[in-house]
Short mmCIF file of C-alpha atoms (C1' of nucleotides) in Angstrom, two decimals:
data_model
loop_
_atom_site.label_atom_id
_atom_site.label_comp_id
_atom_site.label_asym_id
_atom_site.label_seq_id
_atom_site.Cartn_x
_atom_site.Cartn_y
_atom_site.Cartn_z
CA UNK A 1 31.81 20.78 19.41
CA UNK A 2 32.00 22.17 15.91
CA UNK A 3 35.02 21.96 13.65
CA UNK A 4 37.43 24.87 13.30
CA UNK A 5 36.53 27.25 10.54
CA UNK A 6 39.45 27.56 8.17
CA UNK A 7 37.65 29.69 5.65
CA UNK A 8 35.52 32.78 5.98
CA UNK A 9 31.87 31.91 5.42
CA UNK A 10 31.04 35.25 3.78
CA UNK A 11 33.88 34.85 1.38
CA UNK A 12 32.67 31.31 0.67
CA UNK A 13 29.21 32.40 -0.44
CA UNK A 14 30.60 35.28 -2.50
CA UNK A 15 31.18 33.07 -5.52
CA UNK A 16 28.10 32.39 -7.72
CA UNK A 17 29.22 28.85 -8.54
CA UNK A 18 29.51 28.00 -4.86
CA UNK A 19 26.07 29.44 -4.20
CA UNK A 20 24.66 27.24 -6.97
CA UNK A 21 26.36 24.23 -5.44
CA UNK A 22 24.68 25.01 -2.13
CA UNK A 23 21.33 25.27 -3.90
CA UNK A 24 21.87 21.85 -5.48
CA UNK A 25 22.83 20.33 -2.14
CA UNK A 26 19.73 21.84 -0.58
CA UNK A 27 17.68 19.52 -2.78
CA UNK A 28 19.76 16.39 -2.30
CA UNK A 29 23.13 15.04 -1.23
CA UNK A 30 25.46 14.65 -4.20
CA UNK A 31 28.83 13.23 -5.21
CA UNK A 32 31.59 15.39 -6.67
CA UNK A 33 30.95 14.12 -10.20
CA UNK A 34 27.21 14.58 -9.88
CA UNK A 35 27.79 18.18 -8.87
CA UNK A 36 30.37 18.97 -11.54
CA UNK A 37 28.03 17.57 -14.20
CA UNK A 38 25.87 20.63 -13.53
CA UNK A 39 28.62 23.13 -14.39
CA UNK A 40 30.62 24.05 -17.48
CA UNK A 41 33.88 23.99 -15.52
CA UNK A 42 36.19 21.07 -14.82
CA UNK A 43 35.69 18.60 -12.02
CA UNK A 44 38.92 19.84 -10.45
CA UNK A 45 37.55 23.37 -10.25
CA UNK A 46 34.36 22.10 -8.60
CA UNK A 47 36.51 20.08 -6.22
CA UNK A 48 38.24 23.26 -5.12
CA UNK A 49 34.92 24.98 -4.57
CA UNK A 50 33.81 22.06 -2.43
CA UNK A 51 36.95 22.30 -0.35
CA UNK A 52 36.24 25.98 0.32
CA UNK A 53 32.61 25.25 1.21
CA UNK A 54 33.84 22.46 3.44
CA UNK A 55 36.45 24.61 5.17
CA UNK A 56 33.80 27.19 5.96
CA UNK A 57 31.58 24.45 7.38
CA UNK A 58 28.79 25.14 4.90
CA UNK A 59 28.89 21.55 3.69
CA UNK A 60 29.97 18.23 5.08
CA UNK A 61 31.24 15.09 3.39
CA UNK A 62 31.00 11.37 3.95
CA UNK A 63 32.86 8.68 2.05
CA UNK A 64 30.84 6.04 0.29
CA UNK A 65 33.29 3.67 -1.33
CA UNK A 66 35.16 5.57 -3.98
CA UNK A 67 32.62 8.36 -3.94
CA UNK A 68 32.47 11.34 -1.64
CA UNK A 69 28.99 12.51 -0.86
CA UNK A 70 28.61 16.16 -0.05
CA UNK A 71 25.70 17.46 1.95
CA UNK A 72 24.49 20.71 3.39
CA UNK A 73 25.75 21.58 6.85
CA UNK A 74 22.95 23.98 7.75
CA UNK A 75 24.32 24.88 11.17
CA UNK A 76 26.76 27.36 9.66
CA UNK A 77 24.10 29.37 7.87
CA UNK A 78 23.13 30.60 11.30
CA UNK A 79 26.33 32.62 11.43
CA UNK A 80 25.28 34.65 8.42
CA UNK A 81 21.83 35.12 9.88
CA UNK A 82 23.31 36.33 13.14
CA UNK A 83 25.32 38.95 11.31
CA UNK A 84 22.32 40.06 9.30
CA UNK A 85 20.15 40.34 12.39
CA UNK A 86 22.46 43.14 13.49
CA UNK A 87 20.85 45.28 10.79
CA UNK A 88 17.30 44.31 11.64
CA UNK A 89 16.81 47.43 13.72
CA UNK A 90 17.01 49.41 10.49
CA UNK A 91 15.05 47.02 8.39
CA UNK A 92 12.25 46.98 10.91
CA UNK A 93 12.28 50.72 11.33
CA UNK A 94 10.19 51.76 8.36
CA UNK A 95 10.63 55.42 9.28
CA UNK A 96 14.37 55.39 8.69
CA UNK A 97 13.82 53.76 5.34
CA UNK A 98 11.18 56.26 4.38
CA UNK A 99 13.52 59.05 5.41
CA UNK A 100 16.19 57.63 3.18
CA UNK A 101 13.87 57.32 0.20
CA UNK A 102 12.76 60.93 0.61
CA UNK A 103 16.34 62.09 0.67
CA UNK A 104 17.04 60.08 -2.44
CA UNK A 105 14.13 61.80 -4.12
CA UNK A 106 15.36 65.26 -3.20
CA UNK A 107 18.94 64.92 -4.38
CA UNK B 1 11.48 51.49 -7.89
CA UNK B 2 14.91 50.48 -6.67
CA UNK B 3 18.17 51.35 -8.41
CA UNK B 4 19.94 48.89 -10.67
CA UNK B 5 22.39 46.68 -8.87
CA UNK B 6 25.79 47.00 -10.49
CA UNK B 7 27.59 44.88 -7.96
CA UNK B 8 26.82 41.50 -6.46
CA UNK B 9 25.66 41.92 -2.88
CA UNK B 10 27.24 38.66 -1.71
CA UNK B 11 30.55 39.65 -3.17
CA UNK B 12 30.19 43.03 -1.48
CA UNK B 13 29.86 41.59 2.02
CA UNK B 14 32.69 39.12 1.43
CA UNK B 15 35.34 41.65 2.40
CA UNK B 16 35.91 42.10 6.17
CA UNK B 17 36.62 45.83 5.83
CA UNK B 18 33.33 46.37 4.02
CA UNK B 19 31.49 44.43 6.72
CA UNK B 20 33.07 46.65 9.36
CA UNK B 21 32.02 49.73 7.42
CA UNK B 22 28.44 48.44 7.43
CA UNK B 23 28.66 47.89 11.18
CA UNK B 24 29.83 51.47 11.67
CA UNK B 25 27.03 52.81 9.49
CA UNK B 26 24.53 50.76 11.46
CA UNK B 27 25.33 52.96 14.44
CA UNK B 28 25.33 56.30 12.63
CA UNK B 29 25.62 57.99 9.25
CA UNK B 30 29.22 58.95 8.48
CA UNK B 31 31.35 60.89 6.03
CA UNK B 32 34.11 59.25 4.00
CA UNK B 33 36.84 60.73 6.18
CA UNK B 34 35.04 59.75 9.38
CA UNK B 35 34.88 56.18 8.12
CA UNK B 36 38.45 55.99 6.91
CA UNK B 37 39.66 57.27 10.27
CA UNK B 38 38.55 53.92 11.67
CA UNK B 39 40.83 51.90 9.37
CA UNK B 40 44.57 51.52 8.86
CA UNK B 41 44.18 51.87 5.09
CA UNK B 42 44.14 55.01 2.96
CA UNK B 43 41.07 57.13 2.35
CA UNK B 44 41.24 56.17 -1.32
CA UNK B 45 40.95 52.50 -0.44
CA UNK B 46 37.94 53.18 1.78
CA UNK B 47 36.45 55.24 -1.02
CA UNK B 48 36.66 52.22 -3.30
CA UNK B 49 34.97 50.05 -0.70
CA UNK B 50 32.18 52.59 -0.40
CA UNK B 51 31.68 52.58 -4.14
CA UNK B 52 31.27 48.80 -4.08
CA UNK B 53 28.84 48.96 -1.15
CA UNK B 54 26.98 51.68 -2.99
CA UNK B 55 26.82 49.75 -6.26
CA UNK B 56 25.35 46.78 -4.45
CA UNK B 57 22.77 49.07 -2.83
CA UNK B 58 23.88 48.22 0.68
CA UNK B 59 24.53 51.89 1.42
CA UNK B 60 23.27 55.21 0.12
CA UNK B 61 24.91 58.62 -0.02
CA UNK B 62 23.78 62.22 0.24
CA UNK B 63 25.93 65.26 -0.37
CA UNK B 64 26.28 67.78 2.45
CA UNK B 65 28.45 70.59 1.20
CA UNK B 66 31.88 69.19 0.50
CA UNK B 67 31.16 66.08 2.51
CA UNK B 68 29.42 62.94 1.38
CA UNK B 69 27.42 61.26 4.08
CA UNK B 70 27.00 57.52 3.75
CA UNK B 71 24.16 55.67 5.39
CA UNK B 72 22.82 52.17 5.57
CA UNK B 73 20.37 51.18 2.87
CA UNK B 74 18.73 48.32 4.77
CA UNK B 75 16.38 47.29 1.99
CA UNK B 76 19.10 45.32 0.26
CA UNK B 77 19.85 43.14 3.27
CA UNK B 78 16.53 41.49 2.55
CA UNK B 79 18.02 39.93 -0.57
CA UNK B 80 20.57 38.06 1.49
CA UNK B 81 17.87 36.99 3.91
CA UNK B 82 15.74 35.71 1.06
CA UNK B 83 18.57 33.59 -0.18
CA UNK B 84 19.27 32.24 3.29
CA UNK B 85 15.63 31.38 3.86
CA UNK B 86 15.99 28.84 1.08
CA UNK B 87 18.06 26.76 3.49
CA UNK B 88 15.66 27.13 6.39
CA UNK B 89 14.01 23.81 5.66
CA UNK B 90 17.26 22.15 6.69
CA UNK B 91 17.99 24.37 9.59
CA UNK B 92 14.54 23.80 11.00
CA UNK B 93 14.75 20.07 10.46
CA UNK B 94 16.68 19.03 13.53
CA UNK B 95 16.56 15.39 12.41
CA UNK B 96 18.68 16.01 9.32
CA UNK B 97 21.20 17.83 11.43
CA UNK B 98 21.28 15.04 13.99
CA UNK B 99 21.74 12.55 11.18
CA UNK B 100 24.67 14.55 9.89
CA UNK B 101 26.33 14.77 13.28
CA UNK B 102 26.00 11.02 13.79
CA UNK B 103 27.61 10.38 10.44
CA UNK B 104 30.43 12.73 11.38
CA UNK B 105 30.93 10.75 14.58
CA UNK B 106 31.10 7.43 12.75
CA UNK B 107 33.61 8.39 10.09
"C1'" DA C 1 41.16 85.67 -3.09
"C1'" DC C 2 43.19 81.66 -1.38
"C1'" DA C 3 44.84 78.20 1.85
"C1'" DA C 4 42.90 74.20 3.89
"C1'" DC C 5 39.81 70.50 3.66
"C1'" DA C 6 36.79 66.57 1.50
"C1'" DG C 7 36.58 63.48 -1.93
"C1'" DG C 8 37.46 61.03 -6.42
"C1'" DA C 9 40.28 59.41 -10.60
"C1'" DA C 10 44.39 57.47 -12.83
"C1'" DA C 11 48.21 54.68 -12.98
"C1'" DC C 12 50.46 51.27 -10.91
"C1'" DC C 13 51.75 47.06 -7.95
"C1'" DT C 14 51.14 42.62 -5.41
"C1'" DT C 15 48.39 38.98 -3.85
"C1'" DT C 16 44.39 36.23 -4.30
"C1'" DT C 17 41.10 33.80 -6.98
"C1'" DG C 18 39.15 30.79 -10.27
"C1'" DG C 19 40.35 28.20 -13.73
"C1'" DT C 20 43.26 24.82 -16.50
"C1'" DT C 21 46.07 20.35 -17.66
"C1'" DA C 22 48.72 16.49 -16.18
"C1'" DC C 23 49.54 13.14 -12.89
"C1'" DA C 24 48.64 10.15 -8.69
"C1'" DT C 25 45.75 7.26 -5.70
"C1'" DA C 26 42.08 4.56 -4.32
"C1'" DT C 27 38.02 1.66 -5.29
"C1'" DC C 28 35.09 -1.07 -8.14
"C1'" DA C 29 33.74 -4.58 -11.70
"C1'" DT C 30 34.87 -8.26 -14.54
"C1'" DA D 1 44.85 -8.88 -12.16
"C1'" DT D 2 43.54 -5.03 -14.62
"C1'" DG D 3 40.88 -1.59 -16.89
"C1'" DA D 4 37.52 1.82 -15.75
"C1'" DT D 5 35.72 5.06 -12.43
"C1'" DA D 6 35.97 8.70 -8.56
"C1'" DT D 7 38.57 12.03 -6.55
"C1'" DG D 8 42.50 14.82 -5.16
"C1'" DT D 9 47.22 17.19 -5.79
"C1'" DA D 10 50.73 19.98 -8.18
"C1'" DA D 11 52.17 23.29 -11.20
"C1'" DC D 12 50.80 26.76 -13.75
"C1'" DC D 13 48.15 30.94 -15.78
"C1'" DA D 14 45.11 35.07 -16.48
"C1'" DA D 15 42.14 38.09 -14.42
"C1'" DA D 16 40.31 40.37 -10.47
"C1'" DA D 17 40.82 42.42 -5.89
"C1'" DG D 18 42.78 45.37 -2.60
"C1'" DG D 19 46.04 48.41 -1.80
"C1'" DT D 20 49.27 52.49 -2.75
"C1'" DT D 21 50.88 57.23 -4.44
"C1'" DT D 22 50.09 61.11 -7.23
"C1'" DC D 23 47.30 64.20 -8.99
"C1'" DC D 24 42.71 66.93 -9.80
"C1'" DT D 25 38.17 69.10 -8.59
"C1'" DG D 26 35.00 71.19 -5.51
"C1'" DT D 27 33.74 73.59 -1.11
"C1'" DT D 28 34.63 76.19 2.96
"C1'" DG D 29 36.42 79.72 6.19
"C1'" DT D 30 39.01 83.69 6.86
#
DNA sequence: ACAACAGGAAACCTTTTGGTTACATATCAT
DNA sequence: ATGATATGTAACCAAAAGGTTTCCTGTTGT
């Protein structure tokens, strides 16, 4: 159903530039050049970032003539959410947080 | 209110070992040695991971005699969730996903 | 008092990462 | 056809990341 994930999604979103690229693509689909215009680094560097985002299934690409249009592949964000939901028990438990803050205070 | 964040939280969760440490701490608070017993790497290496998790506010620590007990600091997970929620508009919009999948099919 | 235990710091090493420049390929416009 | 545009690949480089070993500092139990 979904493509094989060649790159770890957590490692993909670790880089600030890649996160900015995702933010840009959240607003609109963009070509490689259009994206790299937004950064002080070379187009080649942006191209590498896009490959990593692509290999972690965070973005998808479609050819349009000589351009390649990148777009958000939102399905994969669910994986991060799933992982985070593991910690919800603590987040929701205000008591454990309060306990922690008190201990912080005392130290 | 909250401590200064010396380390990027996204970069902190990028490492698989650090994610496993967080999973362990989700179950129970643990000392450095107790944590490093769960990994094939040295205690020193685990110690470095804990420093990074600590500096990104994902975990907290309290001294107990000669031991240092690490525990989840769930507050910080909210930051990741906030960032992810930015992409919810796409995730919730099944049409845009369908559109993407059709384009994938056609290519 | 002192041996054993818990943890961190320093110096070092190797691999990965993020970037570059130079070149190659494909498409478009005239 | 051919010059300009869009993108990717290869080779390379510096810095950061993740790991190690070797010490050093506290704390604990006897």
